[in-house]
XYZ file of N, CA, C and O in Angstrom:
760
model
N 0.809 -1.184 0.000
C 0.000 0.000 0.000
C 0.856 1.253 0.000
O 0.507 2.214 -0.674
N 1.966 1.249 0.762
C 2.864 2.410 0.782
C 3.519 2.621 -0.575
O 3.751 3.758 -0.974
N 3.809 1.559 -1.267
C 4.426 1.672 -2.588
C 3.445 2.336 -3.557
O 3.839 3.157 -4.385
N 2.161 1.964 -3.453
C 1.149 2.553 -4.318
C 0.976 4.041 -4.031
O 0.886 4.866 -4.951
N 0.986 4.424 -2.756
C 0.893 5.833 -2.370
C 2.116 6.599 -2.878
O 1.998 7.740 -3.350
N 3.275 6.014 -2.791
C 4.508 6.664 -3.272
C 4.458 6.872 -4.770
O 4.843 7.935 -5.285
N 3.982 5.877 -5.496
C 3.896 5.990 -6.957
C 2.905 7.091 -7.339
O 3.178 7.923 -8.213
N 1.742 7.125 -6.679
C 0.737 8.162 -6.954
C 1.300 9.546 -6.619
O 1.105 10.511 -7.366
N 2.005 9.657 -5.489
C 2.590 10.945 -5.095
C 3.619 11.397 -6.118
O 3.665 12.578 -6.501
N 4.468 10.491 -6.598
C 5.478 10.829 -7.611
C 4.793 11.235 -8.912
O 5.196 12.208 -9.568
N 3.742 10.499 -9.300
C 3.014 10.849 -10.516
C 2.349 12.225 -10.402
O 2.379 13.021 -11.344
N 1.734 12.510 -9.261
C 1.120 13.822 -9.050
C 2.161 14.936 -9.060
O 1.934 16.010 -9.631
N 3.285 14.688 -8.398
C 4.361 15.679 -8.386
C 4.891 15.917 -9.800
O 5.115 17.059 -10.218
N 5.080 14.859 -10.560
C 5.539 14.979 -11.952
C 4.551 15.746 -12.801
O 4.923 16.593 -13.620
N 3.253 15.475 -12.630
C 2.222 16.186 -13.375
C 2.213 17.664 -13.010
O 2.054 18.534 -13.868
N 2.388 17.972 -11.716
C 2.424 19.374 -11.283
C 3.615 20.098 -11.889
O 3.498 21.243 -12.352
N 4.774 19.455 -11.915
C 5.976 20.064 -12.512
C 5.757 20.270 -14.006
O 6.086 21.332 -14.557
N 5.213 19.278 -14.690
C 4.968 19.391 -16.131
C 3.982 20.524 -16.424
O 4.163 21.293 -17.367
N 2.931 20.627 -15.607
C 1.949 21.696 -15.782
C 2.581 23.062 -15.557
O 2.339 24.013 -16.309
N 3.422 23.175 -14.547
C 4.113 24.438 -14.260
C 5.026 24.834 -15.420
O 5.034 25.992 -15.855
N 5.796 23.885 -15.929
C 6.690 24.160 -17.066
C 5.872 24.590 -18.276
O 6.225 25.539 -18.978
N 4.751 23.915 -18.512
C 3.890 24.265 -19.643
C 3.340 25.684 -19.504
O 3.373 26.473 -20.447
N 2.864 26.032 -18.340
C 2.292 27.369 -18.109
C 3.358 28.445 -18.243
O 3.135 29.483 -18.875
N 4.540 28.203 -17.677
C 5.624 29.193 -17.772
C 6.048 29.378 -19.221
O 6.241 30.508 -19.681
N 6.178 28.285 -19.973
C 6.605 28.414 -21.375
C 5.540 29.126 -22.201
O 5.866 29.919 -23.084
N 4.256 28.863 -21.917
C 3.182 29.557 -22.625
C 3.179 31.044 -22.265
O 2.943 31.894 -23.115
N 3.440 31.362 -21.005
C 3.483 32.751 -20.569
C 4.641 33.484 -21.246
O 4.478 34.606 -21.718
N 5.814 32.856 -21.297
C 6.969 33.481 -21.952
C 6.686 33.703 -23.433
O 7.024 34.753 -23.977
N 6.067 32.739 -24.088
C 5.728 32.903 -25.510
C 4.735 34.047 -25.695
O 4.851 34.835 -26.640
N 3.774 34.157 -24.792
C 2.798 35.250 -24.887
C 3.472 36.606 -24.674
O 3.165 37.570 -25.379
N 4.390 36.675 -23.714
C 5.111 37.931 -23.465
C 5.957 38.295 -24.677
O 6.007 39.460 -25.088
N 6.632 37.303 -25.274
C 7.418 37.561 -26.489
C 6.505 38.117 -27.588
O 6.855 39.085 -28.258
N 5.368 37.483 -27.777
C 4.436 37.884 -28.828
C 3.928 39.308 -28.584
O 3.900 40.131 -29.494
N 3.553 39.634 -27.359
C 3.061 40.975 -27.031
C 4.163 42.016 -27.238
O 3.911 43.092 -27.793
N 5.375 41.702 -26.808
C 6.501 42.631 -26.982
C 6.739 42.929 -28.450
O 6.885 44.087 -28.851
N 6.760 41.893 -29.270
C 6.990 42.076 -30.703
C 5.839 42.867 -31.326
O 6.067 43.755 -32.154
N 4.605 42.582 -30.933
C 3.462 43.320 -31.475
C 3.539 44.803 -31.123
O 3.250 45.655 -31.962
N 3.929 45.111 -29.899
C 4.045 46.524 -29.502
C 5.142 47.208 -30.314
O 4.949 48.308 -30.836
N 6.288 46.554 -30.453
C 7.392 47.161 -31.199
C 7.021 47.359 -32.666
O 7.341 48.385 -33.264
N 6.346 46.396 -33.245
C 5.974 46.504 -34.659
C 4.838 47.483 -34.900
O 4.634 47.924 -36.021
N 4.092 47.827 -33.867
C 2.984 48.766 -34.036
C 3.434 50.221 -33.974
O 2.631 51.118 -34.229
N 4.687 50.454 -33.635
C 5.186 51.828 -33.580
C 5.264 52.367 -35.006
O 5.901 51.763 -35.863
N 4.599 53.488 -35.298
C 4.670 54.047 -36.653
C 6.108 54.376 -37.034
O 6.911 54.784 -36.200
N 6.415 54.189 -38.286
C 7.779 54.363 -38.771
C 8.314 55.764 -38.496
O 9.482 55.938 -38.206
N 7.455 56.779 -38.542
C 7.945 58.145 -38.335
C 8.478 58.345 -36.919
O 9.275 59.229 -36.676
N 8.053 57.511 -35.977
C 8.553 57.628 -34.612
C 9.824 56.818 -34.385
O 10.386 56.847 -33.308
N 10.247 56.094 -35.387
C 11.462 55.298 -35.248
C 12.701 56.082 -35.646
O 13.809 55.584 -35.532
N 12.529 57.317 -36.131
C 13.670 58.153 -36.472
C 14.298 58.621 -35.163
O 13.679 59.335 -34.386
N 15.506 58.196 -34.934
C 16.170 58.522 -33.683
C 17.263 59.569 -33.854
O 17.781 60.078 -32.878
N 17.603 59.862 -35.103
C 18.649 60.857 -35.336
C 18.509 61.410 -36.745
O 18.239 60.675 -37.680
N 18.677 62.709 -36.860
C 18.729 63.360 -38.161
C 20.108 63.977 -38.297
O 20.550 64.718 -37.434
N 20.746 63.641 -39.392
C 22.119 64.094 -39.603
C 22.163 64.947 -40.870
O 21.565 64.594 -41.886
N 22.855 66.066 -40.787
C 23.054 66.919 -41.952
C 24.463 66.708 -42.482
O 25.409 66.622 -41.699
N 24.574 66.636 -43.796
C 25.874 66.494 -44.442
C 25.898 67.362 -45.693
O 24.855 67.662 -46.264
N 27.084 67.693 -46.114
C 27.258 68.363 -47.399
C 27.561 67.280 -48.425
O 28.489 66.489 -48.247
N 26.757 67.210 -49.475
C 26.982 66.250 -50.557
C 27.561 66.990 -51.745
O 27.165 68.119 -52.041
N 28.483 66.336 -52.416
C 29.165 66.944 -53.558
C 29.123 65.967 -54.728
O 29.372 64.776 -54.556
N 28.805 66.479 -55.910
C 28.842 65.684 -57.140
C 29.680 66.437 -58.159
O 29.580 67.661 -58.271
N 30.501 65.700 -58.878
C 31.398 66.330 -59.846
C 31.353 65.572 -61.170
O 31.345 64.341 -61.184
N 31.308 66.323 -62.277
C 31.407 65.762 -63.620
C 32.579 66.463 -64.292
O 32.689 67.690 -64.254
N 33.444 65.679 -64.915
C 34.587 66.254 -65.628
C 34.765 65.474 -66.925
O 35.548 64.534 -66.999
N 33.961 65.857 -67.932
C 34.022 65.219 -69.249
C 34.669 66.188 -70.231
O 35.130 67.252 -69.873
N 34.561 65.819 -71.460
C 35.094 66.706 -72.491
C 36.539 66.377 -72.793
O 37.133 65.465 -72.226
N 37.061 67.120 -73.685
C 38.442 66.884 -74.073
C 38.936 68.014 -74.954
O 38.288 69.054 -75.102
N 40.058 67.806 -75.574
C 40.670 68.874 -76.345
C 39.928 69.148 -77.652
O 39.974 70.247 -78.174
N 39.173 68.158 -78.175
C 38.512 68.347 -79.459
C 37.243 69.198 -79.345
O 37.077 70.180 -80.065
N 36.329 68.844 -78.396
C 35.072 69.578 -78.259
C 35.095 70.590 -77.117
O 34.133 71.337 -76.930
N 36.127 70.603 -76.368
C 36.229 71.560 -75.277
C 35.747 70.973 -73.950
O 35.363 69.804 -73.857
N 35.738 71.805 -72.924
C 35.406 71.299 -71.584
C 33.902 71.052 -71.393
O 33.068 71.699 -72.035
N 33.609 70.119 -70.552
C 32.239 69.863 -70.060
C 32.404 69.392 -68.625
O 32.658 68.229 -68.358
N 32.296 70.321 -67.701
C 32.521 69.975 -66.304
C 31.536 70.731 -65.422
O 30.968 71.738 -65.824
N 31.355 70.200 -64.229
C 30.448 70.851 -63.297
C 30.584 70.258 -61.908
O 31.106 69.158 -61.722
N 30.120 71.042 -60.973
C 30.113 70.590 -59.591
C 28.827 71.080 -58.944
O 28.393 72.204 -59.161
N 28.214 70.191 -58.138
C 27.003 70.540 -57.414
C 27.215 70.213 -55.949
O 27.807 69.193 -55.605
N 26.756 71.097 -55.084
C 26.801 70.841 -53.641
C 25.418 71.145 -53.063
O 24.708 72.013 -53.558
N 25.064 70.393 -52.042
C 23.797 70.621 -51.350
C 23.874 69.961 -49.985
O 24.648 69.033 -49.764
N 23.069 70.449 -49.077
C 22.954 69.816 -47.768
C 22.001 68.631 -47.896
O 20.956 68.725 -48.536
N 22.394 67.525 -47.303
C 21.580 66.318 -47.311
C 21.180 66.002 -45.886
O 22.007 66.066 -44.977
N 19.919 65.674 -45.695
C 19.439 65.250 -44.375
C 19.239 63.739 -44.413
O 18.480 63.228 -45.240
N 19.909 63.049 -43.512
C 19.757 61.604 -43.391
C 19.035 61.309 -42.088
O 19.391 61.846 -41.043
N 18.029 60.475 -42.172
C 17.246 60.110 -40.994
C 17.581 58.669 -40.608
O 17.308 57.747 -41.366
N 18.175 58.527 -39.434
C 18.584 57.223 -38.917
C 17.563 56.725 -37.914
O 16.987 57.506 -37.163
N 17.373 55.446 -37.887
C 16.464 54.871 -36.917
C 16.577 53.365 -36.857
O 17.534 52.779 -37.351
N 15.573 52.766 -36.246
C 15.558 51.318 -36.041
C 14.277 50.770 -36.651
O 13.197 51.305 -36.423
N 14.417 49.717 -37.422
C 13.267 49.063 -38.024
C 12.877 47.872 -37.155
O 13.473 46.805 -37.232
N 11.868 48.063 -36.312
C 11.454 47.005 -35.390
C 10.689 45.887 -36.090
O 10.344 44.895 -35.458
N 10.432 46.020 -37.383
C 9.836 44.914 -38.129
C 10.808 43.731 -38.199
O 10.397 42.606 -38.457
N 12.082 43.986 -37.965
C 13.101 42.941 -38.012
C 13.189 42.130 -36.722
O 13.842 41.099 -36.690
N 12.559 42.583 -35.647
C 12.630 41.875 -34.371
C 11.826 40.577 -34.473
O 10.676 40.575 -34.892
N 12.470 39.481 -34.092
C 11.831 38.169 -34.116
C 11.792 37.613 -32.709
O 12.403 38.158 -31.788
N 11.119 36.500 -32.560
C 10.963 35.864 -31.259
C 12.313 35.530 -30.625
O 12.484 35.656 -29.417
N 13.285 35.142 -31.431
C 14.612 34.785 -30.898
C 15.353 35.998 -30.335
O 16.306 35.845 -29.588
N 14.916 37.203 -30.682
C 15.558 38.425 -30.198
C 14.991 38.901 -28.865
O 15.435 39.918 -28.341
N 14.001 38.193 -28.323
C 13.329 38.606 -27.083
C 13.581 37.549 -26.005
O 13.226 36.381 -26.177
N 14.221 37.958 -24.908
C 14.463 37.078 -23.763
C 13.516 37.485 -22.646
O 13.412 38.666 -22.313
N 12.846 36.490 -22.049
C 11.849 36.760 -21.014
C 12.254 36.067 -19.728
O 12.614 34.898 -19.724
N 12.206 36.821 -18.627
C 12.423 36.272 -17.282
C 11.389 36.932 -16.377
O 11.615 38.024 -15.850
N 10.243 36.288 -16.237
C 9.166 36.892 -15.455
C 8.599 38.084 -16.204
O 8.196 37.973 -17.353
N 8.589 39.246 -15.544
C 8.109 40.465 -16.215
C 9.269 41.279 -16.791
O 9.050 42.355 -17.337
N 10.492 40.756 -16.647
C 11.662 41.420 -17.235
C 11.880 40.885 -18.651
O 11.992 39.679 -18.864
N 11.946 41.804 -19.585
C 12.096 41.437 -20.991
C 13.319 42.150 -21.545
O 13.479 43.353 -21.354
N 14.179 41.393 -22.226
C 15.346 41.981 -22.899
C 15.161 41.791 -24.393
O 14.881 40.685 -24.846
N 15.314 42.889 -25.138
C 15.117 42.859 -26.582
C 16.430 43.208 -27.264
O 17.018 44.263 -26.986
N 16.883 42.327 -28.156
C 18.080 42.634 -28.943
C 17.635 43.555 -30.069
O 16.847 43.182 -30.930
N 18.157 44.775 -30.011
C 17.769 45.781 -30.983
C 18.472 45.524 -32.315
O 19.670 45.245 -32.341
N 17.744 45.617 -33.426
C 18.401 45.490 -34.729
C 19.364 46.655 -34.962
O 19.256 47.697 -34.310
N 20.285 46.457 -35.867
C 21.212 47.537 -36.192
C 20.452 48.727 -36.757
O 19.459 48.562 -37.471
N 20.910 49.936 -36.438
C 20.266 51.120 -37.003
C 20.442 51.151 -38.517
O 21.436 50.644 -39.046
N 19.464 51.720 -39.173
C 19.515 51.821 -40.626
C 19.215 53.248 -41.055
O 18.645 54.029 -40.307
N 19.585 53.533 -42.262
C 19.276 54.816 -42.872
C 17.855 54.707 -43.396
O 17.588 54.021 -44.371
N 16.902 55.345 -42.702
C 15.491 55.218 -43.058
C 15.119 56.088 -44.255
O 14.282 55.721 -45.065
N 15.744 57.254 -44.350
C 15.372 58.182 -45.403
C 16.529 59.150 -45.613
O 17.286 59.434 -44.693
N 16.618 59.664 -46.811
C 17.656 60.634 -47.135
C 17.059 61.611 -48.138
O 16.420 61.189 -49.099
N 17.249 62.910 -47.901
C 16.651 63.910 -48.784
C 17.589 65.092 -48.964
O 18.270 65.509 -48.027
N 17.603 65.627 -50.188
C 18.374 66.832 -50.480
C 17.583 68.056 -50.053
O 16.366 68.112 -50.221
N 18.281 69.028 -49.529
C 17.681 70.325 -49.226
C 17.972 71.220 -50.427
O 19.075 71.747 -50.577
N 16.984 71.362 -51.296
C 17.189 72.099 -52.543
C 17.427 73.583 -52.327
O 17.966 74.258 -53.204
N 17.095 74.099 -51.167
C 17.357 75.518 -50.912
C 18.858 75.781 -50.735
O 19.290 76.915 -50.817
N 19.633 74.737 -50.499
C 21.080 74.896 -50.322
C 21.864 74.484 -51.569
O 23.090 74.482 -51.546
N 21.173 74.147 -52.643
C 21.811 73.654 -53.860
C 22.639 74.746 -54.539
O 22.178 75.867 -54.731
N 23.861 74.401 -54.888
C 24.754 75.301 -55.629
C 25.335 74.523 -56.809
O 25.898 73.444 -56.627
N 25.158 75.075 -58.011
C 25.667 74.451 -59.232
C 26.696 75.357 -59.893
O 26.480 76.562 -60.007
N 27.786 74.759 -60.329
C 28.796 75.472 -61.108
C 29.075 74.591 -62.316
O 29.451 73.428 -62.168
N 28.844 75.138 -63.508
C 29.074 74.358 -64.722
C 29.916 75.159 -65.707
O 29.922 76.387 -65.695
N 30.604 74.397 -66.553
C 31.431 75.017 -67.596
C 31.368 74.099 -68.810
O 31.717 72.916 -68.722
N 30.861 74.658 -69.931
C 30.759 73.898 -71.170
C 31.154 74.781 -72.349
O 30.807 75.961 -72.379
N 31.802 74.155 -73.270
C 32.081 74.886 -74.504
C 30.803 74.906 -75.339
O 29.846 74.168 -75.057
N 30.770 75.729 -76.348
C 29.605 75.781 -77.238
C 29.365 74.446 -77.922
O 28.221 74.031 -78.114
N 30.451 73.768 -78.295
C 30.312 72.457 -78.932
C 29.678 71.444 -77.962
O 28.811 70.661 -78.359
N 30.122 71.457 -76.710
C 29.577 70.527 -75.715
C 28.105 70.842 -75.437
O 27.286 69.947 -75.274
N 27.768 72.140 -75.417
C 26.391 72.532 -75.190
C 25.510 72.030 -76.331
O 24.429 71.468 -76.105
N 25.960 72.202 -77.563
C 25.207 71.725 -78.729
C 25.083 70.197 -78.698
O 24.029 69.642 -79.032
N 26.142 69.532 -78.319
C 26.133 68.066 -78.221
C 25.115 67.598 -77.165
O 24.367 66.648 -77.383
N 25.085 68.276 -76.012
C 24.115 67.929 -74.970
C 22.685 68.117 -75.481
O 21.812 67.280 -75.209
N 22.438 69.226 -76.181
C 21.103 69.473 -76.729
C 20.715 68.388 -77.726
O 19.574 67.900 -77.716
N 21.649 68.016 -78.591
C 21.363 66.993 -79.603
C 21.065 65.635 -78.958
O 20.244 64.876 -79.455
N 21.727 65.317 -77.862
C 21.537 64.031 -77.186
C 20.423 64.067 -76.131
O 20.097 63.046 -75.549
N 19.872 65.235 -75.875
C 18.829 65.357 -74.861
C 19.372 65.223 -73.445
O 18.668 64.788 -72.543
N 20.625 65.576 -73.266
C 21.259 65.490 -71.945
C 21.287 66.865 -71.298
O 21.217 67.885 -71.971
N 21.442 66.847 -69.994
C 21.569 68.084 -69.237
C 22.642 67.867 -68.183
O 22.531 66.961 -67.349
N 23.662 68.684 -68.214
C 24.732 68.583 -67.225
C 24.189 68.838 -65.830
O 24.547 68.141 -64.872
N 23.296 69.795 -65.723
C 22.708 70.110 -64.422
C 21.909 68.920 -63.880
O 21.994 68.590 -62.701
N 21.117 68.264 -64.743
C 20.312 67.102 -64.322
C 21.237 65.958 -63.897
O 20.972 65.268 -62.924
N 22.322 65.750 -64.617
C 23.284 64.701 -64.250
C 23.849 64.948 -62.850
O 23.953 64.027 -62.039
N 24.209 66.203 -62.598
C 24.756 66.535 -61.278
C 23.721 66.326 -60.173
O 24.033 65.778 -59.108
N 22.474 66.751 -60.418
C 21.411 66.553 -59.422
C 21.153 65.068 -59.178
O 20.970 64.643 -58.037
N 21.132 64.270 -60.256
C 20.923 62.830 -60.097
C 22.050 62.195 -59.287
O 21.809 61.312 -58.457
N 23.264 62.652 -59.519
C 24.400 62.121 -58.751
C 24.267 62.479 -57.269
O 24.522 61.652 -56.403
N 23.854 63.718 -56.993
C 23.669 64.132 -55.595
C 22.607 63.279 -54.907
O 22.768 62.850 -53.768
N 21.517 63.042 -55.617
C 20.392 62.324 -55.013
C 20.646 60.828 -54.876
O 20.135 60.188 -53.965
N 21.444 60.263 -55.767
C 21.591 58.803 -55.773
C 22.844 58.295 -55.077
O 22.981 57.095 -54.890
N 23.732 59.157 -54.689
C 24.956 58.705 -54.035
C 24.761 58.717 -52.527
O 24.738 59.776 -51.906
N 24.584 57.530 -51.928
C 24.373 57.494 -50.475
C 25.679 57.762 -49.731
O 26.765 57.473 -50.246
N 25.570 58.279 -48.541
C 26.786 58.478 -47.744
C 27.355 57.127 -47.321
O 26.635 56.136 -47.224
N 28.641 57.096 -47.094
C 29.292 55.853 -46.677
C 29.539 55.895 -45.178
O 30.007 56.900 -44.651
N 29.214 54.782 -44.523
C 29.403 54.674 -43.079
C 30.183 53.419 -42.773
O 29.965 52.368 -43.383
N 31.083 53.523 -41.816
C 31.890 52.378 -41.407
C 31.124 51.560 -40.374
O 30.180 52.055 -39.755
N 31.533 50.318 -40.164
C 30.908 49.524 -39.099
C 31.035 50.188 -37.725
O 30.150 50.044 -36.886
N 32.102 50.933 -37.505
C 32.254 51.645 -36.232
C 31.190 52.738 -36.087
O 30.683 52.971 -34.992
N 30.863 53.420 -37.192
C 29.791 54.428 -37.163
C 28.462 53.781 -36.782
O 27.712 54.318 -35.963
N 28.188 52.627 -37.368
C 26.932 51.916 -37.089
C 26.894 51.469 -35.623
O 25.875 51.627 -34.942
N 28.002 50.916 -35.115
C 28.062 50.472 -33.709
C 27.857 51.642 -32.753
O 27.153 51.524 -31.753
N 28.483 52.780 -33.043
C 28.332 53.955 -32.179
C 26.878 54.421 -32.161
O 26.336 54.743 -31.102
N 26.243 54.457 -33.319
C 24.828 54.843 -33.378
C 23.970 53.838 -32.615
O 23.039 54.209 -31.922
N 24.293 52.558 -32.759
C 23.524 51.505 -32.077
C 23.566 51.708 -30.565
O 22.542 51.634 -29.890
N 24.748 51.997 -30.026
C 24.880 52.197 -28.582
C 24.100 53.443 -28.134
O 23.449 53.440 -27.099
N 24.149 54.491 -28.918
C 23.404 55.708 -28.610
C 21.899 55.432 -28.625
O 21.160 55.858 -27.732
N 21.446 54.692 -29.640
C 20.019 54.384 -29.753
C 19.558 53.478 -28.615
O 18.457 53.644 -28.098
N 20.384 52.515 -28.239
C 20.029 51.632 -27.120
C 19.832 52.453 -25.850
O 18.850 52.266 -25.127
N 20.753 53.369 -25.612
C 20.643 54.221 -24.424
C 19.347 55.033 -24.455
O 18.619 55.103 -23.474
N 19.055 55.646 -25.587
C 17.831 56.460 -25.699
C 16.572 55.617 -25.545
O 15.630 56.016 -24.862
N 16.547 54.460 -26.176
C 15.358 53.604 -26.073
C 15.158 53.098 -24.654
O 14.023 53.023 -24.178
N 16.235 52.754 -23.962
C 16.101 52.279 -22.586
C 15.551 53.375 -21.676
O 14.849 53.093 -20.714
N 15.866 54.627 -21.983
C 15.345 55.732 -21.170
C 13.919 56.109 -21.542
O 13.137 56.505 -20.691
N 13.543 55.951 -22.823
C 12.280 56.517 -23.284
C 11.188 55.495 -23.607
O 10.026 55.860 -23.662
N 11.527 54.248 -23.815
C 10.531 53.288 -24.285
C 9.792 52.563 -23.172
O 8.869 51.805 -23.442
N 10.159 52.778 -21.933
C 9.509 52.071 -20.826
C 8.011 52.327 -20.782
O 7.225 51.433 -20.437
N 7.591 53.513 -21.154
C 6.159 53.856 -21.100
C 5.323 53.007 -22.049
O 4.156 52.748 -21.781
N 5.920 52.560 -23.154
C 5.184 51.731 -24.100
C 4.725 50.415 -23.478
O 3.683 49.883 -23.828
N 5.519 49.890 -22.573
C 5.253 48.570 -22.014
C 4.669 48.635 -20.606
O 4.358 47.600 -20.028
N 4.532 49.837 -20.060
C 4.055 49.998 -18.696
C 2.640 49.434 -18.513
O 2.344 48.796 -17.503
N 1.782 49.636 -19.497
C 0.401 49.148 -19.393
C 0.341 47.624 -19.355
O -0.581 47.056 -18.777
N 1.319 46.964 -19.935
C 1.362 45.497 -19.928
C 2.137 44.957 -18.729
O 2.352 43.757 -18.616
N 2.599 45.870 -17.860
C 3.373 45.529 -16.660
C 4.647 44.746 -17.005
O 4.964 43.743 -16.377
N 5.334 45.238 -18.024
C 6.590 44.630 -18.442
C 7.714 45.643 -18.282
O 7.546 46.815 -18.571
N 8.863 45.152 -17.831
C 10.070 45.975 -17.758
C 10.961 45.558 -18.925
O 11.534 44.470 -18.923
N 11.045 46.441 -19.927
C 11.774 46.097 -21.151
C 13.109 46.825 -21.156
O 13.197 48.009 -20.873
N 14.129 46.072 -21.537
C 15.480 46.628 -21.683
C 15.998 46.221 -23.056
O 15.900 45.062 -23.451
N 16.534 47.191 -23.776
C 17.126 46.926 -25.084
C 18.618 46.699 -24.911
O 19.257 47.338 -24.085
N 19.157 45.797 -25.697
C 20.607 45.549 -25.681
C 21.120 45.322 -27.062
O 20.380 45.149 -27.994
């Protein structure tokens, strides 16, 4: 009889442990899901964490001794908007321990880049032959320079990206707590 009671007690204890593990794992999965849903629901315009101004320069130096010079330079201020795309956050990026949640933040990306046309400066030099040639071909030196300014992205080193990432992590850890307060979660980005 004691052996039967021991077996039943062990079975009940095992069932209780299995039920506890199941409930905890379901709770962690639910917390991960809620965290990801909150992060993905943030409108993209609020993900801009830094705006950087730069001077962009485009140069054309064509032409030759036969038709004469065809050269130009364009400069303008460019605004680059850096931020974090939380659409990239997956379940594996979220660690849950009770109500403490750690989120691995994706690397910052260049969300948008725009020329400030009010700062645009163009300097061009063409011979009459080059001007006639451009007209015949339907080309515009000014349009070429503007296209170069607009299409040439700035170059950033991995160190630049890491520095921005650390800055963004710090800002998000200070400012994003309110997003999760209603769900009673303490979220930390790393």
